[in-house]
Tab-separated table of C-alpha atoms and ligand atoms in Angstrom:
chain	number	residue	atom	x	y	z
A	123	MET	CA	3.080	-22.678	54.788
A	124	LYS	CA	4.061	-26.296	54.983
A	125	LEU	CA	3.960	-28.209	51.740
A	126	LEU	CA	2.737	-31.770	51.678
A	127	GLU	CA	5.328	-34.422	50.923
A	128	TYR	CA	4.140	-34.962	47.354
A	129	GLN	CA	4.119	-31.226	46.630
A	130	GLY	CA	7.685	-30.942	47.859
A	131	LYS	CA	8.644	-33.927	45.770
A	132	HIS	CA	7.174	-32.312	42.670
A	133	LEU	CA	9.529	-29.414	43.289
A	134	PHE	CA	12.433	-31.830	43.801
A	135	GLU	CA	11.657	-33.445	40.484
A	136	ARG	CA	11.611	-30.098	38.719
A	137	TYR	CA	14.984	-29.261	40.222
A	138	GLY	CA	16.594	-32.506	39.167
A	139	ILE	CA	16.448	-34.395	42.478
A	140	SER	CA	15.444	-38.049	42.082
A	141	ILE	CA	12.300	-39.244	43.804
A	142	PRO	CA	10.710	-42.710	43.842
A	143	ARG	CA	8.161	-43.539	41.157
A	144	GLY	CA	4.717	-43.000	42.558
A	145	ARG	CA	1.312	-41.435	42.480
A	146	VAL	CA	-1.073	-39.479	44.673
A	147	VAL	CA	-4.486	-41.009	45.326
A	148	ASN	CA	-7.594	-39.680	47.034
A	149	SER	CA	-9.437	-42.965	47.372
A	150	GLU	CA	-8.781	-46.707	47.416
A	151	GLU	CA	-10.483	-47.083	44.015
A	152	GLU	CA	-7.679	-45.123	42.415
A	153	ILE	CA	-5.217	-47.809	43.402
A	154	LYS	CA	-4.419	-49.688	40.217
A	155	ASP	CA	-1.290	-50.100	38.113
A	156	ILE	CA	0.802	-49.199	41.109
A	157	PRO	CA	4.466	-50.118	41.493
A	158	LEU	CA	4.901	-53.186	43.721
A	159	PRO	CA	5.974	-53.699	46.385
A	160	CYS	CA	4.965	-50.224	47.444
A	161	VAL	CA	5.078	-47.815	50.355
A	162	ILE	CA	1.826	-45.991	51.138
A	163	LYS	CA	2.267	-42.658	52.829
A	164	ALA	CA	-0.341	-40.433	54.472
A	165	GLN	CA	-0.104	-36.880	53.154
A	166	VAL	CA	-0.315	-34.743	56.265
A	167	THR	CA	1.986	-31.954	57.304
A	168	ILE	CA	3.083	-33.427	60.615
A	169	GLY	CA	6.488	-34.798	61.472
A	170	GLY	CA	7.100	-38.402	62.464
A	171	ARG	CA	4.397	-39.957	60.320
A	172	GLY	CA	6.316	-43.212	60.271
A	173	LYS	CA	6.114	-43.549	64.032
A	174	ALA	CA	2.498	-42.353	64.114
A	175	GLY	CA	1.433	-45.184	61.778
A	176	GLY	CA	1.077	-43.057	58.648
A	177	ILE	CA	3.494	-45.072	56.514
A	178	LYS	CA	2.708	-48.631	55.481
A	179	GLU	CA	3.981	-51.180	53.009
A	180	ALA	CA	2.066	-53.425	50.653
A	181	ARG	CA	3.088	-56.287	48.388
A	182	SER	CA	-0.050	-56.623	46.296
A	183	GLU	CA	-2.684	-54.338	44.895
A	184	GLU	CA	-5.271	-55.940	47.134
A	185	GLU	CA	-3.171	-55.330	50.225
A	186	ALA	CA	-2.497	-51.758	49.072
A	187	ARG	CA	-6.224	-51.122	48.783
A	188	LYS	CA	-6.815	-52.450	52.266
A	189	VAL	CA	-4.061	-50.245	53.689
A	190	ALA	CA	-5.430	-47.249	51.771
A	191	THR	CA	-8.968	-47.758	53.104
A	192	ASP	CA	-7.584	-47.946	56.597
A	193	LEU	CA	-5.330	-44.874	56.297
A	194	LEU	CA	-7.896	-42.674	54.541
A	195	GLY	CA	-10.318	-43.032	57.439
A	196	LYS	CA	-7.702	-42.126	59.991
A	197	ARG	CA	-6.524	-39.054	61.794
A	198	LEU	CA	-2.835	-38.639	62.490
A	199	LYS	CA	-2.201	-36.479	65.548
A	200	GLY	CA	-5.680	-35.073	64.999
A	201	ILE	CA	-5.297	-34.327	61.297
A	202	PRO	CA	-7.547	-36.213	58.849
A	203	VAL	CA	-5.762	-38.087	56.064
A	204	ARG	CA	-7.227	-37.058	52.702
A	205	LYS	CA	-4.502	-38.048	50.275
A	206	LEU	CA	-1.998	-40.851	50.019
A	207	LEU	CA	1.245	-41.078	48.159
A	208	VAL	CA	1.763	-44.563	46.738
A	209	GLU	CA	5.388	-45.147	45.791
A	210	GLU	CA	7.630	-47.958	44.738
A	211	LYS	CA	9.430	-49.388	47.737
A	212	VAL	CA	13.049	-48.371	47.597
A	213	GLU	CA	15.666	-50.726	49.019
A	214	ILE	CA	17.632	-48.571	51.417
A	215	GLU	CA	21.317	-49.099	52.031
A	216	ARG	CA	21.892	-45.930	54.024
A	217	GLU	CA	19.837	-42.903	55.075
A	218	ILE	CA	21.248	-39.385	54.794
A	219	TYR	CA	19.890	-36.178	56.249
A	220	LEU	CA	20.070	-32.878	54.356
A	221	SER	CA	18.485	-29.513	55.032
A	222	PHE	CA	18.629	-25.800	54.388
A	223	SER	CA	17.136	-23.495	56.981
A	224	ILE	CA	17.630	-19.981	58.321
A	225	ASP	CA	19.781	-19.320	61.361
A	226	THR	CA	18.443	-15.935	62.427
A	227	SER	CA	20.915	-15.566	65.293
A	228	LYS	CA	23.795	-15.836	62.824
A	229	ARG	CA	21.940	-13.962	60.092
A	230	ALA	CA	22.816	-16.761	57.727
A	231	TYR	CA	21.398	-19.734	55.914
A	232	LEU	CA	22.296	-23.034	57.479
A	233	LEU	CA	23.070	-26.185	55.557
A	234	MET	CA	22.911	-29.278	57.741
A	235	ALA	CA	23.877	-32.781	56.760
A	236	SER	CA	24.313	-36.084	58.491
A	237	SER	CA	25.106	-39.580	57.402
A	238	LEU	CA	22.823	-40.794	60.188
A	239	GLY	CA	19.518	-39.707	58.634
A	240	GLY	CA	16.192	-41.427	59.158
A	241	VAL	CA	13.360	-41.256	61.612
A	242	ASP	CA	15.499	-40.624	64.684
A	243	ILE	CA	17.225	-37.483	63.468
A	244	GLU	CA	16.287	-35.561	66.624
A	245	SER	CA	18.253	-37.936	68.830
A	246	ILE	CA	21.471	-37.790	66.837
A	247	PRO	CA	24.321	-36.213	68.811
A	248	ASP	CA	25.164	-32.727	67.650
A	249	GLU	CA	28.703	-33.622	66.614
A	250	LYS	CA	27.318	-36.078	64.061
A	251	ILE	CA	25.544	-33.293	62.229
A	252	MET	CA	27.592	-31.130	59.893
A	253	LYS	CA	26.745	-27.482	59.803
A	254	GLU	CA	27.730	-25.036	57.138
A	255	TRP	CA	26.647	-21.424	57.421
A	256	ILE	CA	26.040	-19.520	54.219
A	257	ASN	CA	26.271	-15.791	53.846
A	258	PRO	CA	22.920	-14.867	52.279
A	259	LEU	CA	24.426	-11.889	50.448
A	260	ILE	CA	26.979	-14.069	48.686
A	261	GLY	CA	24.866	-17.201	48.436
A	262	LEU	CA	25.836	-20.837	48.434
A	263	GLN	CA	29.410	-21.300	47.220
A	264	PRO	CA	30.934	-24.448	45.756
A	265	PHE	CA	33.276	-24.775	48.747
A	266	ASN	CA	30.281	-24.862	51.124
A	267	VAL	CA	28.871	-27.843	49.311
A	268	ARG	CA	32.230	-29.562	48.871
A	269	ARG	CA	32.998	-29.342	52.588
A	270	VAL	CA	29.771	-31.179	53.355
A	271	VAL	CA	30.032	-33.691	50.532
A	272	GLU	CA	33.573	-34.696	51.484
A	273	ARG	CA	32.526	-35.623	54.991
A	274	LEU	CA	29.336	-37.434	54.006
A	275	ASN	CA	31.338	-40.424	52.927
A	276	VAL	CA	29.515	-41.380	49.774
A	277	THR	CA	30.963	-42.379	46.436
A	278	ASN	CA	28.344	-40.488	44.412
A	279	ARG	CA	29.917	-37.113	45.042
A	280	LYS	CA	28.737	-35.384	41.903
A	281	GLU	CA	25.201	-36.614	42.455
A	282	ILE	CA	24.960	-35.389	46.022
A	283	TYR	CA	26.596	-32.116	45.066
A	284	ASP	CA	23.803	-31.569	42.539
A	285	ILE	CA	21.123	-32.529	45.053
A	286	ILE	CA	22.398	-29.984	47.575
A	287	SER	CA	22.609	-27.302	44.889
A	288	GLY	CA	19.077	-28.117	43.732
A	289	MET	CA	17.762	-27.880	47.293
A	290	TYR	CA	19.379	-24.484	47.643
A	291	ARG	CA	17.782	-23.239	44.442
A	292	ILE	CA	14.350	-24.329	45.716
A	293	PHE	CA	15.124	-22.673	49.049
A	294	ARG	CA	15.848	-19.361	47.317
A	295	ASP	CA	13.312	-19.502	44.491
A	296	TYR	CA	10.431	-20.293	46.844
A	297	ASP	CA	11.372	-18.064	49.799
A	298	CYS	CA	11.646	-21.075	52.101
A	299	GLU	CA	12.251	-21.296	55.802
A	300	LEU	CA	13.108	-24.959	55.454
A	301	VAL	CA	13.946	-27.420	52.703
A	302	GLU	CA	14.665	-30.824	54.165
A	303	ILE	CA	15.255	-34.295	52.779
A	304	ASN	CA	15.135	-36.977	55.434
A	305	PRO	CA	15.923	-39.567	54.436
A	306	LEU	CA	17.879	-39.200	51.268
A	307	ALA	CA	18.267	-42.886	50.538
A	308	LEU	CA	21.394	-44.435	49.158
A	309	THR	CA	19.920	-47.449	47.396
A	310	ARG	CA	21.367	-50.904	46.773
A	311	GLU	CA	22.014	-49.765	43.217
A	312	GLU	CA	24.001	-46.844	44.667
A	313	LYS	CA	21.490	-44.243	43.577
A	314	LEU	CA	20.464	-41.289	45.705
A	315	VAL	CA	16.686	-40.870	46.037
A	316	ALA	CA	14.736	-38.376	48.140
A	317	LEU	CA	12.287	-40.530	50.124
A	318	ASP	CA	10.715	-37.674	52.019
A	319	SER	CA	10.343	-33.928	51.641
A	320	LYS	CA	9.698	-31.217	54.146
A	321	ILE	CA	9.360	-27.698	52.799
A	322	ILE	CA	8.155	-24.639	54.663
A	323	VAL	CA	7.531	-21.455	52.692
A	324	ASN	CA	7.576	-18.108	54.468
A	325	ASP	CA	3.922	-17.065	54.758
A	326	ASP	CA	4.757	-13.434	54.089
A	327	ALA	CA	6.206	-14.402	50.703
A	328	LEU	CA	3.203	-16.447	49.596
A	329	PHE	CA	1.936	-13.642	47.392
A	330	ARG	CA	4.938	-14.361	45.190
A	331	HIS	CA	3.902	-17.996	44.825
A	332	PRO	CA	0.226	-18.087	43.898
A	333	ASP	CA	0.804	-21.540	42.381
A	334	LEU	CA	1.480	-22.918	45.864
A	335	VAL	CA	-1.514	-21.269	47.586
A	336	GLU	CA	-3.833	-22.558	44.898
A	337	GLU	CA	-3.074	-26.179	45.668
A	338	ASP	CA	-2.848	-25.776	49.428
A	339	GLU	CA	-5.468	-28.126	50.777
A	340	SER	CA	-4.222	-28.045	54.324
A	341	ILE	CA	-5.980	-24.726	54.908
A	342	ASP	CA	-9.404	-25.125	56.378
A	343	PRO	CA	-11.977	-23.874	53.803
A	344	ILE	CA	-13.359	-21.207	56.145
A	345	GLU	CA	-9.831	-20.027	56.914
A	346	ARG	CA	-9.157	-19.777	53.194
A	347	GLU	CA	-12.309	-17.725	52.664
A	348	ALA	CA	-11.263	-15.473	55.543
A	349	LYS	CA	-7.826	-15.029	54.022
A	350	GLN	CA	-9.362	-13.985	50.719
A	351	LYS	CA	-11.533	-11.438	52.517
A	352	GLY	CA	-8.629	-10.157	54.580
A	353	ILE	CA	-10.089	-11.254	57.907
A	354	ALA	CA	-7.861	-12.702	60.643
A	355	PHE	CA	-9.530	-16.012	61.440
A	356	VAL	CA	-7.862	-18.856	63.324
A	357	ARG	CA	-9.137	-22.330	64.196
A	358	LEU	CA	-8.417	-23.782	67.619
A	359	ASP	CA	-9.492	-26.941	69.446
A	360	GLY	CA	-12.362	-25.754	71.655
A	361	ASN	CA	-16.006	-24.882	71.010
A	362	ILE	CA	-16.317	-21.175	71.819
A	363	GLY	CA	-16.219	-18.642	68.995
A	364	VAL	CA	-14.375	-15.481	69.973
A	365	ILE	CA	-14.772	-12.181	68.143
A	366	ALA	CA	-12.688	-9.283	69.390
A	367	ASN	CA	-10.959	-6.271	67.960
A	368	GLY	CA	-7.186	-6.096	67.971
A	369	ALA	CA	-4.690	-8.878	68.597
A	370	GLY	CA	-4.097	-7.868	72.223
A	371	LEU	CA	-7.759	-7.895	73.199
A	372	THR	CA	-8.295	-11.140	71.314
A	373	MET	CA	-5.479	-12.835	73.225
A	374	ALA	CA	-6.729	-11.425	76.528
A	375	THR	CA	-10.168	-12.834	75.729
A	376	LEU	CA	-8.736	-16.287	75.073
A	377	ASP	CA	-6.850	-16.071	78.383
A	378	ALA	CA	-9.972	-15.016	80.264
A	379	LEU	CA	-11.874	-17.992	78.834
A	380	LYS	CA	-9.078	-20.387	79.800
A	381	ASN	CA	-9.210	-18.951	83.289
A	382	TYR	CA	-12.802	-20.173	83.659
A	383	GLY	CA	-12.157	-23.492	81.944
A	384	GLY	CA	-13.501	-22.457	78.555
A	385	ASP	CA	-11.778	-23.208	75.259
A	386	ALA	CA	-11.962	-21.166	72.104
A	387	GLY	CA	-12.658	-23.127	68.929
A	388	VAL	CA	-12.053	-20.240	66.609
A	389	PHE	CA	-11.136	-16.631	66.963
A	390	LEU	CA	-11.651	-13.740	64.712
A	391	ASP	CA	-9.901	-10.431	65.037
A	392	LEU	CA	-11.872	-7.535	63.597
A	393	GLY	CA	-8.800	-5.338	63.814
A	394	GLY	CA	-9.422	-1.698	63.199
A	395	THR	CA	-12.406	-1.539	60.900
A	396	ASP	CA	-15.380	0.746	60.898
A	397	ASP	CA	-17.166	-0.916	58.054
A	398	VAL	CA	-20.501	-2.621	58.737
A	399	GLU	CA	-20.115	-4.770	55.629
A	400	LYS	CA	-16.792	-6.178	56.841
A	401	VAL	CA	-18.287	-6.955	60.249
A	402	LYS	CA	-21.140	-8.780	58.533
A	403	GLN	CA	-18.718	-10.886	56.531
A	404	ALA	CA	-16.708	-11.685	59.625
A	405	PHE	CA	-19.789	-12.645	61.590
A	406	GLN	CA	-21.036	-14.851	58.750
A	407	LEU	CA	-17.707	-16.672	58.765
A	408	MET	CA	-18.023	-17.175	62.508
A	409	LYS	CA	-21.486	-18.674	62.004
A	410	LYS	CA	-20.098	-21.075	59.419
A	411	ALA	CA	-17.568	-22.337	61.944
A	412	LYS	CA	-20.551	-23.448	64.104
A	413	PRO	CA	-19.295	-22.691	67.611
A	414	LYS	CA	-21.462	-23.656	70.605
A	415	VAL	CA	-21.486	-20.082	71.817
A	416	ILE	CA	-20.090	-16.817	70.503
A	417	LEU	CA	-18.250	-14.430	72.768
A	418	LEU	CA	-18.161	-10.935	71.346
A	419	ASN	CA	-15.646	-8.758	73.160
A	420	LEU	CA	-15.355	-5.175	71.978
A	421	PHE	CA	-13.328	-2.261	73.087
A	422	GLY	CA	-14.532	0.530	70.873
A	423	GLY	CA	-12.029	2.956	69.420
A	424	ILE	CA	-11.373	3.160	65.718
A	425	THR	CA	-13.712	0.209	65.574
A	426	LYS	CA	-16.859	1.773	66.959
A	427	CYS	CA	-19.071	-0.438	69.099
A	428	ASP	CA	-22.254	0.472	67.218
A	429	THR	CA	-20.704	-0.406	63.845
A	430	VAL	CA	-19.986	-3.907	65.063
A	431	ALA	CA	-23.393	-4.186	66.721
A	432	LYS	CA	-25.059	-3.130	63.465
A	433	GLY	CA	-23.195	-5.764	61.470
A	434	VAL	CA	-24.095	-8.477	63.963
A	435	GLU	CA	-27.710	-7.348	64.186
A	436	LEU	CA	-28.076	-7.332	60.392
A	437	VAL	CA	-26.804	-10.868	60.007
A	438	ILE	CA	-29.066	-12.110	62.795
A	439	SER	CA	-32.168	-10.408	61.392
A	440	GLU	CA	-31.396	-11.626	57.858
A	441	GLU	CA	-30.369	-15.203	58.559
A	442	GLY	CA	-30.989	-15.921	62.234
A	443	ILE	CA	-28.510	-17.562	64.582
A	444	GLU	CA	-28.431	-20.989	66.185
A	445	CYS	CA	-26.070	-20.441	69.080
A	446	PRO	CA	-26.220	-18.086	72.074
A	447	ILE	CA	-24.134	-14.898	71.999
A	448	VAL	CA	-22.462	-13.322	74.985
A	449	ALA	CA	-21.370	-9.744	74.415
A	450	ARG	CA	-19.113	-7.473	76.402
A	451	ILE	CA	-19.094	-3.934	75.081
A	452	LYS	CA	-16.937	-1.014	76.148
A	453	GLY	CA	-15.746	2.183	74.545
A	454	VAL	CA	-16.845	4.460	71.715
A	455	ASN	CA	-20.644	4.442	71.181
A	456	GLU	CA	-21.208	1.635	73.634
A	457	ARG	CA	-24.678	2.856	74.578
A	458	GLU	CA	-25.862	2.817	70.951
A	459	ALA	CA	-24.352	-0.632	70.528
A	460	ARG	CA	-26.237	-1.996	73.521
A	461	GLU	CA	-29.519	-0.682	72.105
A	462	ILE	CA	-28.891	-2.296	68.730
A	463	LEU	CA	-27.900	-5.636	70.247
A	464	LYS	CA	-30.899	-5.590	72.559
A	465	LYS	CA	-33.143	-5.529	69.486
A	466	ALA	CA	-31.403	-8.667	68.319
A	467	GLY	CA	-32.056	-10.247	71.715
A	468	ILE	CA	-28.522	-9.918	73.026
A	469	GLU	CA	-27.902	-8.469	76.479
A	470	ALA	CA	-24.392	-7.075	76.772
A	471	VAL	CA	-22.487	-7.450	80.039
A	472	GLU	CA	-19.895	-4.990	81.293
A	473	SER	CA	-16.931	-6.999	82.452
A	474	LEU	CA	-14.795	-9.424	80.528
A	475	GLN	CA	-14.767	-11.746	83.539
A	476	GLU	CA	-18.524	-11.991	83.584
A	477	ALA	CA	-18.664	-12.520	79.831
A	478	ALA	CA	-15.995	-15.231	79.879
A	479	MET	CA	-17.746	-17.023	82.724
A	480	LEU	CA	-21.103	-16.933	80.949
A	481	ALA	CA	-19.664	-18.109	77.640
A	482	THR	CA	-17.917	-21.007	79.369
A	483	GLU	CA	-21.180	-22.001	81.032
A	484	PHE	CA	-23.045	-21.994	77.706
A	485	ALA	CA	-20.260	-24.024	76.100
A	486	LYS	CA	-20.561	-26.714	78.764
A	487	ARG	CA	-24.325	-27.126	78.451
B	679	GDP	P1	8.292	-39.262	58.389
B	679	GDP	O1	8.217	-40.309	59.465
B	679	GDP	O2	7.063	-38.387	58.401
B	679	GDP	O3	9.546	-38.469	58.412
B	679	GDP	O4	8.216	-40.046	56.988
B	679	GDP	P2	9.357	-40.556	55.996
B	679	GDP	O5	8.862	-40.357	54.619
B	679	GDP	O6	10.685	-39.992	56.320
B	679	GDP	O7	9.380	-42.119	56.245
B	679	GDP	C1	9.800	-42.666	57.470
B	679	GDP	C2	10.672	-43.889	57.235
B	679	GDP	O8	9.979	-44.837	56.457
B	679	GDP	C3	11.933	-43.568	56.463
B	679	GDP	O9	12.970	-43.110	57.288
B	679	GDP	C4	12.239	-44.901	55.844
B	679	GDP	O10	13.006	-45.683	56.739
B	679	GDP	C5	10.886	-45.536	55.647
B	679	GDP	N1	10.527	-45.412	54.228
B	679	GDP	C6	9.873	-44.413	53.613
B	679	GDP	N2	9.778	-44.647	52.270
B	679	GDP	C7	10.422	-45.825	52.073
B	679	GDP	C8	10.712	-46.617	50.920
B	679	GDP	O11	10.387	-46.306	49.786
B	679	GDP	N3	11.398	-47.784	51.136
B	679	GDP	C9	11.784	-48.173	52.369
B	679	GDP	N4	12.451	-49.313	52.526
B	679	GDP	N5	11.544	-47.458	53.455
B	679	GDP	C10	10.882	-46.311	53.316
B	680	MN	MN1	11.102	-38.042	57.111
């Protein structure tokens, strides 16, 4: 899970890393008593916000409100901007790059640092980036940090030493895959301030950090509901809703659609369930996602075809359905499943090709 900049900065603050004074706002009306001049930053979990127009400056409250109105209506690389971080503008003397990540090929943590931080970090030659590998069984040692600090060429050695140590503690405490500060600004007053934060927490460790999941607003509400119900539900860019059982069949279904020019907008993997109630819940979630057409692709095994058909039929008879459904049914109890679906007005086809073609046609209408 990627944390938003302000969430990462809250962690920085708790771990003794300086951040600019600032506040999160959800609307332009909340902009009052702000530090001026200020920097207004879109809170979205994409990289390169600066270059994408998600970071603006303002010298007056009026200007800040105008910028906020503009940013809050925008999408950055497709993602709607819902929150802004309004911060005092820091006068930057130099920009430093710092990060902790995991180098799986070396089975070690990797501390990277560069005195050429800033927005163009990707284009910095490799030899300008210091790398220090850390044995995860021993943990970060003072010499690791000292080696990096010595070569960073800053006078505030103690301060940067503490920042690196603090980042490492966050990295460990929160089961992170990445903790990055870019830029860490060296200000005119020779202070070190984290101007940006990028933190990725290992999804498989999220159960240990319920505090983070709670405030995660980047998850689509339907996806969150699915997560709570233990249903694998993923949003994509297209308009076809795919329900299949098992990851392999689900992927094959997406491929088959692509082959005919169709694009899935959401997919739902029933996995191995033989519970009508669970199928109902899954199908209700799919309805909420409002696809143009639903493609139901089943290969009955542990998940019996008639169980799924029953779940689908129940939802349709109880609440109706607005979009067409194309079904392809094979495997255990397929005949029973066809009968049940027929009652709900759904004619199942036999081949995946045929089903994918039909669904694509419906989606284009
Ligand atoms: P990113 O583009 O998503 O990585 O967003 P950043 O938060 O790193 O901001 C991009 C750039 O905007 C930084 O490298 C800075 O040069 C500039 N910037 C961000 N905050 C401030 C600030 O408080 N003062 C100044 N002068 N520049 C800032
Ligand atoms: Mn940045």
